[in-house]
C-alpha positions as YAML, in Angstrom:
chain: A
units: angstrom
residues:
- id: 1
  name: UNK
  ca: [9.52, -8.44, -6.65]
- id: 2
  name: UNK
  ca: [5.81, -7.64, -6.77]
- id: 3
  name: UNK
  ca: [4.75, -5.40, -3.90]
- id: 4
  name: UNK
  ca: [1.81, -3.42, -2.57]
- id: 5
  name: UNK
  ca: [2.71, -0.30, -0.61]
- id: 6
  name: UNK
  ca: [0.51, 1.25, 2.07]
- id: 7
  name: UNK
  ca: [0.40, 5.03, 1.95]
- id: 8
  name: UNK
  ca: [2.04, 5.28, 5.38]
- id: 9
  name: UNK
  ca: [5.33, 4.10, 3.84]
- id: 10
  name: UNK
  ca: [5.32, 7.13, 1.53]
- id: 11
  name: UNK
  ca: [4.47, 9.44, 4.43]
- id: 12
  name: UNK
  ca: [7.31, 8.08, 6.56]
- id: 13
  name: UNK
  ca: [9.77, 8.38, 3.66]
- id: 14
  name: UNK
  ca: [8.76, 12.05, 3.34]
- id: 15
  name: UNK
  ca: [9.15, 12.62, 7.10]
- id: 16
  name: UNK
  ca: [5.40, 13.29, 7.46]
- id: 17
  name: UNK
  ca: [4.96, 10.75, 10.27]
- id: 18
  name: UNK
  ca: [6.34, 12.17, 13.52]
- id: 19
  name: UNK
  ca: [6.16, 8.79, 15.30]
- id: 20
  name: UNK
  ca: [8.67, 7.27, 12.87]
- id: 21
  name: UNK
  ca: [12.28, 6.98, 13.97]
- id: 22
  name: UNK
  ca: [15.13, 8.11, 11.74]
- id: 23
  name: UNK
  ca: [15.98, 4.46, 11.13]
- id: 24
  name: UNK
  ca: [12.40, 3.84, 10.01]
- id: 25
  name: UNK
  ca: [12.52, 6.87, 7.67]
- id: 26
  name: UNK
  ca: [15.77, 5.68, 6.08]
- id: 27
  name: UNK
  ca: [14.45, 2.12, 5.73]
- id: 28
  name: UNK
  ca: [11.33, 3.39, 3.93]
- id: 29
  name: UNK
  ca: [13.37, 5.60, 1.61]
- id: 30
  name: UNK
  ca: [15.66, 2.70, 0.71]
- id: 31
  name: UNK
  ca: [12.68, 0.36, 0.25]
- id: 32
  name: UNK
  ca: [10.91, 2.75, -2.16]
- id: 33
  name: UNK
  ca: [14.12, 3.37, -4.12]
- id: 34
  name: UNK
  ca: [14.68, -0.37, -4.51]
- id: 35
  name: UNK
  ca: [11.10, -0.88, -5.63]
- id: 36
  name: UNK
  ca: [11.46, 1.88, -8.23]
- id: 37
  name: UNK
  ca: [14.73, 0.42, -9.52]
- id: 38
  name: UNK
  ca: [13.88, -3.26, -9.69]
- id: 39
  name: UNK
  ca: [10.38, -4.05, -8.47]
- id: 40
  name: UNK
  ca: [6.82, -4.04, -9.65]
- id: 41
  name: UNK
  ca: [4.16, -2.12, -7.76]
- id: 42
  name: UNK
  ca: [0.73, -3.72, -7.72]
- id: 43
  name: UNK
  ca: [-2.22, -1.32, -7.72]
- id: 44
  name: UNK
  ca: [-5.92, -1.45, -8.52]
- id: 45
  name: UNK
  ca: [-7.37, -0.51, -11.90]
- id: 46
  name: UNK
  ca: [-10.03, 1.58, -10.10]
- id: 47
  name: UNK
  ca: [-7.22, 3.99, -9.10]
- id: 48
  name: UNK
  ca: [-8.19, 3.86, -5.41]
- id: 49
  name: UNK
  ca: [-4.59, 3.41, -4.27]
- id: 50
  name: UNK
  ca: [-3.35, 6.17, -6.56]
- id: 51
  name: UNK
  ca: [-6.13, 8.45, -5.29]
- id: 52
  name: UNK
  ca: [-5.06, 7.85, -1.70]
- id: 53
  name: UNK
  ca: [-1.43, 8.51, -2.59]
- id: 54
  name: UNK
  ca: [-2.53, 11.71, -4.33]
- id: 55
  name: UNK
  ca: [-4.43, 12.95, -1.27]
- id: 56
  name: UNK
  ca: [-1.32, 12.75, 0.90]
- id: 57
  name: UNK
  ca: [1.61, 13.30, -1.48]
- id: 58
  name: UNK
  ca: [2.70, 15.84, -4.05]
- id: 59
  name: UNK
  ca: [2.54, 15.01, -7.74]
- id: 60
  name: UNK
  ca: [5.49, 17.38, -8.22]
- id: 61
  name: UNK
  ca: [7.65, 14.70, -6.59]
- id: 62
  name: UNK
  ca: [8.80, 17.07, -3.85]
- id: 63
  name: UNK
  ca: [9.74, 17.75, -1.15]
- id: 64
  name: UNK
  ca: [10.14, 14.22, 0.20]
- id: 65
  name: UNK
  ca: [11.09, 10.75, -0.97]
- id: 66
  name: UNK
  ca: [7.49, 9.58, -0.62]
- id: 67
  name: UNK
  ca: [6.42, 12.39, -2.95]
- id: 68
  name: UNK
  ca: [9.11, 11.32, -5.42]
- id: 69
  name: UNK
  ca: [7.80, 7.75, -5.25]
- id: 70
  name: UNK
  ca: [4.26, 8.96, -5.90]
- id: 71
  name: UNK
  ca: [5.47, 10.89, -8.96]
- id: 72
  name: UNK
  ca: [7.17, 7.69, -10.17]
- id: 73
  name: UNK
  ca: [3.92, 5.76, -9.67]
- id: 74
  name: UNK
  ca: [1.99, 8.41, -11.57]
- id: 75
  name: UNK
  ca: [4.48, 8.32, -14.45]
- id: 76
  name: UNK
  ca: [4.60, 4.49, -14.57]
- id: 77
  name: UNK
  ca: [1.02, 3.52, -13.70]
- id: 78
  name: UNK
  ca: [0.31, 2.29, -17.24]
- id: 79
  name: UNK
  ca: [3.61, 0.47, -17.74]
- id: 80
  name: UNK
  ca: [4.82, -2.98, -16.76]
- id: 81
  name: UNK
  ca: [6.39, -1.44, -13.62]
- id: 82
  name: UNK
  ca: [2.90, -1.06, -12.13]
- id: 83
  name: UNK
  ca: [0.58, -4.02, -12.51]
- id: 84
  name: UNK
  ca: [-3.08, -3.20, -12.19]
- id: 85
  name: UNK
  ca: [-5.64, -5.69, -10.93]
- id: 86
  name: UNK
  ca: [-9.39, -5.43, -11.21]
- id: 87
  name: UNK
  ca: [-11.20, -5.34, -7.89]
- id: 88
  name: UNK
  ca: [-14.94, -5.26, -7.32]
- id: 89
  name: UNK
  ca: [-15.96, -2.22, -5.30]
- id: 90
  name: UNK
  ca: [-19.35, -2.61, -3.61]
- id: 91
  name: UNK
  ca: [-19.30, 0.66, -1.69]
- id: 92
  name: UNK
  ca: [-16.64, 3.18, -0.69]
- id: 93
  name: UNK
  ca: [-14.81, 0.74, 1.57]
- id: 94
  name: UNK
  ca: [-16.33, -2.62, 0.68]
- id: 95
  name: UNK
  ca: [-15.00, -5.04, -1.89]
- id: 96
  name: UNK
  ca: [-16.36, -8.37, -3.08]
- id: 97
  name: UNK
  ca: [-12.91, -9.97, -2.77]
- id: 98
  name: UNK
  ca: [-12.28, -8.81, 0.82]
- id: 99
  name: UNK
  ca: [-12.64, -11.72, 3.27]
- id: 100
  name: UNK
  ca: [-16.00, -12.03, 4.96]
- id: 101
  name: UNK
  ca: [-14.45, -12.75, 8.32]
- id: 102
  name: UNK
  ca: [-15.40, -11.89, 11.89]
- id: 103
  name: UNK
  ca: [-11.70, -11.42, 12.70]
- id: 104
  name: UNK
  ca: [-11.41, -8.63, 10.10]
- id: 105
  name: UNK
  ca: [-14.63, -6.77, 10.88]
- id: 106
  name: UNK
  ca: [-12.73, -3.99, 12.66]
- id: 107
  name: UNK
  ca: [-9.88, -3.81, 10.16]
- id: 108
  name: UNK
  ca: [-9.32, -0.24, 8.95]
- id: 109
  name: UNK
  ca: [-11.79, 0.36, 6.14]
- id: 110
  name: UNK
  ca: [-9.42, 2.63, 4.22]
- id: 111
  name: UNK
  ca: [-6.79, -0.16, 4.13]
- id: 112
  name: UNK
  ca: [-9.15, -2.80, 2.75]
- id: 113
  name: UNK
  ca: [-8.26, -1.87, -0.83]
- id: 114
  name: UNK
  ca: [-4.66, -3.00, -0.23]
- id: 115
  name: UNK
  ca: [-5.81, -6.38, 1.11]
- id: 116
  name: UNK
  ca: [-8.23, -6.79, -1.80]
- id: 117
  name: UNK
  ca: [-5.48, -6.05, -4.32]
- id: 118
  name: UNK
  ca: [-3.18, -8.59, -2.64]
- id: 119
  name: UNK
  ca: [-5.86, -11.28, -2.72]
- id: 120
  name: UNK
  ca: [-6.75, -10.55, -6.35]
- id: 121
  name: UNK
  ca: [-3.22, -10.60, -7.79]
- id: 122
  name: UNK
  ca: [-2.10, -14.10, -8.87]
- id: 123
  name: UNK
  ca: [1.21, -13.85, -6.98]
- id: 124
  name: UNK
  ca: [-0.43, -12.68, -3.73]
- id: 125
  name: UNK
  ca: [2.22, -9.98, -3.13]
- id: 126
  name: UNK
  ca: [2.96, -8.79, 0.37]
- id: 127
  name: UNK
  ca: [1.91, -5.38, 1.64]
- id: 128
  name: UNK
  ca: [4.60, -3.00, 2.90]
- id: 129
  name: UNK
  ca: [3.78, -1.16, 6.13]
- id: 130
  name: UNK
  ca: [5.86, 1.29, 8.14]
- id: 131
  name: UNK
  ca: [4.01, 2.67, 11.18]
- id: 132
  name: UNK
  ca: [0.30, 1.85, 10.78]
- id: 133
  name: UNK
  ca: [-0.63, -0.17, 13.89]
- id: 134
  name: UNK
  ca: [-3.77, -1.62, 12.31]
- id: 135
  name: UNK
  ca: [-1.66, -4.02, 10.26]
- id: 136
  name: UNK
  ca: [0.07, -5.34, 13.38]
- id: 137
  name: UNK
  ca: [-3.22, -5.68, 15.29]
- id: 138
  name: UNK
  ca: [-4.71, -7.79, 12.49]
- id: 139
  name: UNK
  ca: [-1.55, -9.59, 11.39]
- id: 140
  name: UNK
  ca: [-2.76, -13.05, 12.42]
- id: 141
  name: UNK
  ca: [-6.25, -12.63, 10.94]
- id: 142
  name: UNK
  ca: [-4.76, -11.38, 7.68]
- id: 143
  name: UNK
  ca: [-2.27, -14.28, 7.59]
- id: 144
  name: UNK
  ca: [-5.17, -16.72, 7.94]
- id: 145
  name: UNK
  ca: [-6.43, -15.36, 4.62]
- id: 146
  name: UNK
  ca: [-3.01, -15.56, 2.93]
- id: 147
  name: UNK
  ca: [-2.04, -11.91, 3.37]
- id: 148
  name: UNK
  ca: [1.64, -11.23, 4.06]
- id: 149
  name: UNK
  ca: [2.76, -7.97, 5.61]
- id: 150
  name: UNK
  ca: [6.30, -6.59, 5.31]
- id: 151
  name: UNK
  ca: [6.87, -4.58, 8.47]
- id: 152
  name: UNK
  ca: [9.56, -2.15, 7.38]
- id: 153
  name: UNK
  ca: [9.99, -0.59, 10.80]
- id: 154
  name: UNK
  ca: [10.34, -3.59, 13.05]
- id: 155
  name: UNK
  ca: [8.00, -5.91, 14.82]
...
């Protein structure tokens, strides 16, 4: 399973998202554990996703499960467990591969890297989301461009 993981999944797994239910937290923990055991994380070769993970999680791998996942990513970023794709960054939040679409004009700029990575990877992996409402608000517009979202914490 190739997967892209939004940072909010790590935050929920580490109980750093107060709006997440206990069921949501447990689902995110299980999801990240499964990905570590048998999946492949897709990230960008520019290290934008890793940088975002680093800003919100501990490289020590503690105290939460999201921190442990980030440590795993750090340790495996140059292995076959983390596939890196090349994306073309135009400015801080603009990418050549991001759809030029009126319906995505208001899509969260900090999440555009995840969409760009999904569009660039040959398998078009889905993006895991836990509690970030922006993904839900733009679900249809993203789907029109071939982006699949895995809503870990319900619809």
